[in-house]
Amino acid sequence: GLAPSCEGVLLSGGSMANITGALTARHLRGEGVIYLTDQTHASIKRGLVAMGQSAHAIRVLQSDAHYRLSPEALRASITGDLTRGLQPLMVVATAGTTNTGAVDDLPAIADICAEYGIWFHVDGAYGGPAALCERGRAVMPGLDRADSFVVDPHKWLFQPYDIACLFVREPGALEQTFAMYPEYLADVTGSAVDMHNRSLELT
Ligand SMILES: *Cc1c(COP(=O)(O)O)cnc(C)c1O
């Protein structure tokens, strides 16, 4: 159900794929606050810090009684930041948390992101493959609204290490963020997609 405009790249794992999504969001939209919960995969906060995201621009929201991102808490945090003159950049929702399998309320979060012009990222590293079947799709509506989405075939799809997929809705966004054209790669630039221009990975 992802937007047909989505483009993607394969990465070594969910950790790298989520951060590649965050780097893309920041490159396109500029610096801003990134919203997580206490149930967001730990690799994301670690990656954000590694990519130079200030600790002051990372919000770790308390999850609700069902370990989900609370849309009310999210909205309160966003409006608080706006009042203080801070720019919201990206919300990280999870479709299948690693601790409990909780799926965030993606439609409600997508609505808030649309309202404030915030990048909507969904981490489906572990739970995303559920969307391949009717029953799974029914528990994670709103995936189709993601600006970026991550799924790890080396988890529930039982593929070998290391494979993660990052999908980004905006065509050309990955190339805008990562493309480079040094002399020694000139002879491999052609009509095919150059995957080395879609992330920090090269060979
Ligand atoms: C496993 C997992 C990750 C990290 O993926 P790796 O492939 O181990 O780097 C990120 N998010 C979620 C929800 C996960 O379950």
mmCIF file of C-alpha atoms and ligand atoms in Angstrom:
data_model
loop_
_atom_site.group_PDB
_atom_site.id
_atom_site.type_symbol
_atom_site.label_atom_id
_atom_site.label_comp_id
_atom_site.label_asym_id
_atom_site.label_seq_id
_atom_site.Cartn_x
_atom_site.Cartn_y
_atom_site.Cartn_z
ATOM 1 C CA GLY A 1 0.000 0.000 0.000
ATOM 2 C CA LEU A 2 2.979 2.334 -0.138
ATOM 3 C CA ALA A 3 2.718 5.273 -2.542
ATOM 4 C CA PRO A 4 3.705 4.261 -6.105
ATOM 5 C CA SER A 5 6.200 7.141 -6.064
ATOM 6 C CA CYS A 6 8.273 5.350 -3.422
ATOM 7 C CA GLU A 7 11.896 4.673 -4.214
ATOM 8 C CA GLY A 8 14.154 2.491 -2.127
ATOM 9 C CA VAL A 9 17.515 1.162 -1.222
ATOM 10 C CA LEU A 10 18.835 -1.957 0.485
ATOM 11 C CA LEU A 11 20.909 -1.477 3.624
ATOM 12 C CA SER A 12 22.714 -3.699 6.084
ATOM 13 C CA GLY A 13 19.960 -3.603 8.688
ATOM 14 C CA GLY A 14 17.150 -1.699 10.303
ATOM 15 C CA SER A 15 19.564 0.457 12.277
ATOM 16 C CA MET A 16 21.161 1.827 9.122
ATOM 17 C CA ALA A 17 17.869 1.994 7.216
ATOM 18 C CA ASN A 18 16.112 4.079 9.861
ATOM 19 C CA ILE A 19 19.023 6.476 10.093
ATOM 20 C CA THR A 20 19.244 6.750 6.302
ATOM 21 C CA GLY A 21 15.587 7.802 6.396
ATOM 22 C CA ALA A 22 16.357 10.364 9.094
ATOM 23 C CA LEU A 23 19.345 11.739 7.159
ATOM 24 C CA THR A 24 17.137 12.082 4.083
ATOM 25 C CA ALA A 25 14.427 13.901 6.044
ATOM 26 C CA ARG A 26 16.971 16.279 7.540
ATOM 27 C CA HIS A 27 18.655 16.931 4.204
ATOM 28 C CA LEU A 28 15.355 17.788 2.534
ATOM 29 C CA ARG A 29 13.657 19.668 5.346
ATOM 30 C CA GLY A 30 16.528 21.094 7.387
ATOM 31 C CA GLU A 31 17.326 20.809 11.076
ATOM 32 C CA GLY A 32 14.506 20.167 13.512
ATOM 33 C CA VAL A 33 13.115 18.182 16.386
ATOM 34 C CA ILE A 34 12.677 14.402 16.055
ATOM 35 C CA TYR A 35 10.006 12.598 18.092
ATOM 36 C CA LEU A 36 10.397 9.042 19.436
ATOM 37 C CA THR A 37 8.838 7.089 22.288
ATOM 38 C CA ASP A 38 10.301 4.997 25.078
ATOM 39 C CA GLN A 39 9.382 1.980 22.883
ATOM 40 C CA THR A 40 11.225 3.195 19.764
ATOM 41 C CA HIS A 41 14.063 0.801 18.885
ATOM 42 C CA ALA A 42 17.215 1.850 20.760
ATOM 43 C CA SER A 43 19.282 1.863 17.558
ATOM 44 C CA ILE A 44 17.380 4.915 16.323
ATOM 45 C CA LYS A 45 18.373 7.207 19.178
ATOM 46 C CA ARG A 46 21.936 5.947 18.963
ATOM 47 C CA GLY A 47 21.949 6.625 15.234
ATOM 48 C CA LEU A 48 20.449 10.076 15.611
ATOM 49 C CA VAL A 49 23.181 11.045 18.063
ATOM 50 C CA ALA A 50 25.802 9.614 15.678
ATOM 51 C CA MET A 51 24.421 11.704 12.828
ATOM 52 C CA GLY A 52 24.902 14.827 14.915
ATOM 53 C CA GLN A 53 21.317 15.344 16.008
ATOM 54 C CA SER A 54 21.464 17.455 19.155
ATOM 55 C CA ALA A 55 20.139 15.752 22.289
ATOM 56 C CA HIS A 56 18.040 18.921 22.714
ATOM 57 C CA ALA A 57 16.275 18.127 19.435
ATOM 58 C CA ILE A 58 15.278 14.545 20.321
ATOM 59 C CA ARG A 59 12.026 13.998 22.227
ATOM 60 C CA VAL A 60 11.464 10.611 23.826
ATOM 61 C CA LEU A 61 7.739 10.593 24.606
ATOM 62 C CA GLN A 62 6.272 8.339 27.242
ATOM 63 C CA SER A 63 4.240 5.594 25.564
ATOM 64 C CA ASP A 64 0.606 4.995 26.561
ATOM 65 C CA ALA A 65 -0.871 2.099 28.567
ATOM 66 C CA HIS A 66 -0.582 -0.124 25.458
ATOM 67 C CA TYR A 67 3.040 0.840 24.792
ATOM 68 C CA ARG A 68 1.997 2.969 21.821
ATOM 69 C CA LEU A 69 2.873 6.501 20.829
ATOM 70 C CA SER A 70 0.117 8.698 22.226
ATOM 71 C CA PRO A 71 -1.164 11.126 19.555
ATOM 72 C CA GLU A 72 -2.183 13.532 22.347
ATOM 73 C CA ALA A 73 1.293 13.487 23.891
ATOM 74 C CA LEU A 74 2.788 13.958 20.438
ATOM 75 C CA ARG A 75 0.612 16.958 19.660
ATOM 76 C CA ALA A 76 1.395 18.524 23.057
ATOM 77 C CA SER A 77 5.116 18.066 22.488
ATOM 78 C CA ILE A 78 4.937 19.547 18.973
ATOM 79 C CA THR A 79 2.936 22.592 20.027
ATOM 80 C CA GLY A 80 5.290 23.093 22.989
ATOM 81 C CA ASP A 81 8.265 23.083 20.641
ATOM 82 C CA LEU A 82 6.577 25.457 18.192
ATOM 83 C CA THR A 83 5.790 27.850 21.052
ATOM 84 C CA ARG A 84 9.478 27.866 21.951
ATOM 85 C CA GLY A 85 10.414 28.607 18.353
ATOM 86 C CA LEU A 86 11.689 25.110 17.556
ATOM 87 C CA GLN A 87 11.000 23.445 14.201
ATOM 88 C CA PRO A 88 9.521 19.916 14.288
ATOM 89 C CA LEU A 89 11.207 17.711 11.661
ATOM 90 C CA MET A 90 10.223 14.058 11.913
ATOM 91 C CA VAL A 91 8.061 11.628 13.882
ATOM 92 C CA VAL A 92 9.229 8.020 14.181
ATOM 93 C CA ALA A 93 6.277 5.647 14.533
ATOM 94 C CA THR A 94 6.701 1.906 14.965
ATOM 95 C CA ALA A 95 4.692 -0.814 13.216
ATOM 96 C CA GLY A 96 5.489 -3.668 15.572
ATOM 97 C CA THR A 97 7.688 -2.665 18.502
ATOM 98 C CA THR A 98 10.462 -5.067 19.395
ATOM 99 C CA ASN A 99 9.438 -5.283 23.060
ATOM 100 C CA THR A 100 5.729 -6.086 22.660
ATOM 101 C CA GLY A 101 4.725 -5.972 19.000
ATOM 102 C CA ALA A 102 2.643 -2.839 19.617
ATOM 103 C CA VAL A 103 1.609 -0.955 16.489
ATOM 104 C CA ASP A 104 1.328 2.814 16.818
ATOM 105 C CA ASP A 105 -1.859 4.586 15.722
ATOM 106 C CA LEU A 106 -0.450 5.358 12.281
ATOM 107 C CA PRO A 107 -3.512 7.179 10.824
ATOM 108 C CA ALA A 108 -3.742 9.559 13.813
ATOM 109 C CA ILE A 109 0.012 10.212 13.722
ATOM 110 C CA ALA A 110 -0.077 10.701 9.940
ATOM 111 C CA ASP A 111 -2.841 13.293 10.414
ATOM 112 C CA ILE A 112 -0.758 15.232 12.935
ATOM 113 C CA CYS A 113 2.296 15.064 10.667
ATOM 114 C CA ALA A 114 0.229 16.343 7.725
ATOM 115 C CA GLU A 115 -1.203 19.149 9.832
ATOM 116 C CA TYR A 116 2.225 20.419 10.904
ATOM 117 C CA GLY A 117 4.203 19.491 7.784
ATOM 118 C CA ILE A 118 6.302 16.915 9.630
ATOM 119 C CA TRP A 119 8.114 13.971 8.002
ATOM 120 C CA PHE A 120 6.299 10.717 8.911
ATOM 121 C CA HIS A 121 8.694 7.782 9.317
ATOM 122 C CA VAL A 122 7.482 4.261 10.096
ATOM 123 C CA ASP A 123 9.860 1.650 11.502
ATOM 124 C CA GLY A 124 8.457 -1.712 10.437
ATOM 125 C CA ALA A 125 11.813 -3.480 10.702
ATOM 126 C CA TYR A 126 10.301 -6.378 12.572
ATOM 127 C CA GLY A 127 6.504 -6.053 12.163
ATOM 128 C CA GLY A 128 6.216 -4.555 8.681
ATOM 129 C CA PRO A 129 5.893 -7.871 6.789
ATOM 130 C CA ALA A 130 2.520 -8.404 8.490
ATOM 131 C CA ALA A 131 1.141 -5.950 5.929
ATOM 132 C CA LEU A 132 1.653 -8.604 3.228
ATOM 133 C CA CYS A 133 -1.484 -10.426 4.350
ATOM 134 C CA GLU A 134 -5.024 -9.243 4.918
ATOM 135 C CA ARG A 135 -5.066 -9.912 8.656
ATOM 136 C CA GLY A 136 -1.772 -8.155 9.241
ATOM 137 C CA ARG A 137 -2.724 -5.221 7.038
ATOM 138 C CA ALA A 138 -5.851 -4.726 9.124
ATOM 139 C CA VAL A 139 -3.805 -4.048 12.272
ATOM 140 C CA MET A 140 -1.515 -1.491 10.662
ATOM 141 C CA PRO A 141 -3.608 0.884 8.552
ATOM 142 C CA GLY A 142 -1.861 4.109 7.601
ATOM 143 C CA LEU A 143 1.401 2.558 6.396
ATOM 144 C CA ASP A 144 0.538 3.937 2.970
ATOM 145 C CA ARG A 145 0.936 7.478 4.340
ATOM 146 C CA ALA A 146 4.563 7.089 5.422
ATOM 147 C CA ASP A 147 7.156 9.484 3.984
ATOM 148 C CA SER A 148 9.692 6.796 4.729
ATOM 149 C CA PHE A 149 9.284 3.176 5.776
ATOM 150 C CA VAL A 150 11.716 0.485 6.895
ATOM 151 C CA VAL A 151 11.355 -3.284 6.798
ATOM 152 C CA ASP A 152 13.977 -5.951 7.590
ATOM 153 C CA PRO A 153 13.708 -9.074 5.419
ATOM 154 C CA HIS A 154 16.333 -10.684 7.705
ATOM 155 C CA LYS A 155 13.758 -10.812 10.474
ATOM 156 C CA TRP A 156 10.236 -12.084 9.870
ATOM 157 C CA LEU A 157 10.922 -12.926 6.212
ATOM 158 C CA PHE A 158 13.765 -15.249 7.299
ATOM 159 C CA GLN A 159 16.301 -13.963 4.790
ATOM 160 C CA PRO A 160 20.033 -14.042 5.561
ATOM 161 C CA TYR A 161 21.829 -11.160 7.276
ATOM 162 C CA ASP A 162 22.115 -8.327 6.302
ATOM 163 C CA ILE A 163 19.087 -6.959 4.490
ATOM 164 C CA ALA A 164 16.948 -3.985 5.325
ATOM 165 C CA CYS A 165 14.777 -2.028 2.906
ATOM 166 C CA LEU A 166 14.206 1.685 3.137
ATOM 167 C CA PHE A 167 11.390 3.179 1.065
ATOM 168 C CA VAL A 168 11.073 6.950 0.596
ATOM 169 C CA ARG A 169 7.948 8.499 -0.875
ATOM 170 C CA GLU A 170 9.482 11.548 -2.534
ATOM 171 C CA PRO A 171 11.106 10.617 -5.858
ATOM 172 C CA GLY A 172 14.744 11.648 -6.030
ATOM 173 C CA ALA A 173 15.004 12.325 -2.294
ATOM 174 C CA LEU A 174 17.631 9.637 -1.700
ATOM 175 C CA GLU A 175 19.767 10.816 -4.643
ATOM 176 C CA GLN A 176 19.453 14.431 -3.507
ATOM 177 C CA THR A 177 20.803 13.392 -0.125
ATOM 178 C CA PHE A 178 23.498 10.886 -1.038
ATOM 179 C CA ALA A 179 24.573 11.110 -4.692
ATOM 180 C CA MET A 180 28.254 11.722 -5.432
ATOM 181 C CA TYR A 181 30.070 11.751 -8.776
ATOM 182 C CA PRO A 182 33.811 11.216 -8.312
ATOM 183 C CA GLU A 183 36.000 10.436 -11.355
ATOM 184 C CA TYR A 184 36.503 6.773 -10.456
ATOM 185 C CA LEU A 185 32.753 6.102 -10.568
ATOM 186 C CA ALA A 186 32.121 7.873 -13.869
ATOM 187 C CA ASP A 187 32.232 4.651 -15.891
ATOM 188 C CA VAL A 188 29.530 2.982 -13.804
ATOM 189 C CA THR A 189 27.084 5.870 -14.071
ATOM 190 C CA GLY A 190 24.395 4.908 -16.512
ATOM 191 C CA SER A 191 20.705 4.447 -17.062
ATOM 192 C CA ALA A 192 20.230 1.921 -14.250
ATOM 193 C CA VAL A 193 19.602 2.983 -10.676
ATOM 194 C CA ASP A 194 22.927 3.583 -8.959
ATOM 195 C CA MET A 195 22.276 2.173 -5.518
ATOM 196 C CA HIS A 196 25.535 3.706 -4.278
ATOM 197 C CA ASN A 197 23.855 7.095 -4.740
ATOM 198 C CA ARG A 198 21.004 6.234 -2.373
ATOM 199 C CA SER A 199 22.749 5.784 0.977
ATOM 200 C CA LEU A 200 26.101 6.027 2.740
ATOM 201 C CA GLU A 201 27.041 2.560 1.422
ATOM 202 C CA LEU A 202 29.098 2.295 -1.756
ATOM 203 C CA THR A 203 30.464 -1.087 -2.847
HETATM 204 C C1 LIG B 1 15.592 -5.118 14.848
HETATM 205 C C2 LIG B 1 14.976 -3.782 14.802
HETATM 206 C C3 LIG B 1 15.720 -2.666 14.377
HETATM 207 C C4 LIG B 1 17.213 -2.735 14.072
HETATM 208 O O1 LIG B 1 17.426 -3.552 12.974
HETATM 209 P P1 LIG B 1 18.872 -4.259 12.717
HETATM 210 O O2 LIG B 1 18.649 -4.977 11.432
HETATM 211 O O3 LIG B 1 19.112 -5.164 13.880
HETATM 212 O O4 LIG B 1 19.877 -3.168 12.615
HETATM 213 C C5 LIG B 1 15.073 -1.457 14.270
HETATM 214 N N1 LIG B 1 13.764 -1.345 14.572
HETATM 215 C C6 LIG B 1 13.016 -2.394 14.991
HETATM 216 C C7 LIG B 1 11.576 -2.177 15.283
HETATM 217 C C8 LIG B 1 13.600 -3.641 15.134
HETATM 218 O O5 LIG B 1 12.857 -4.684 15.576
#
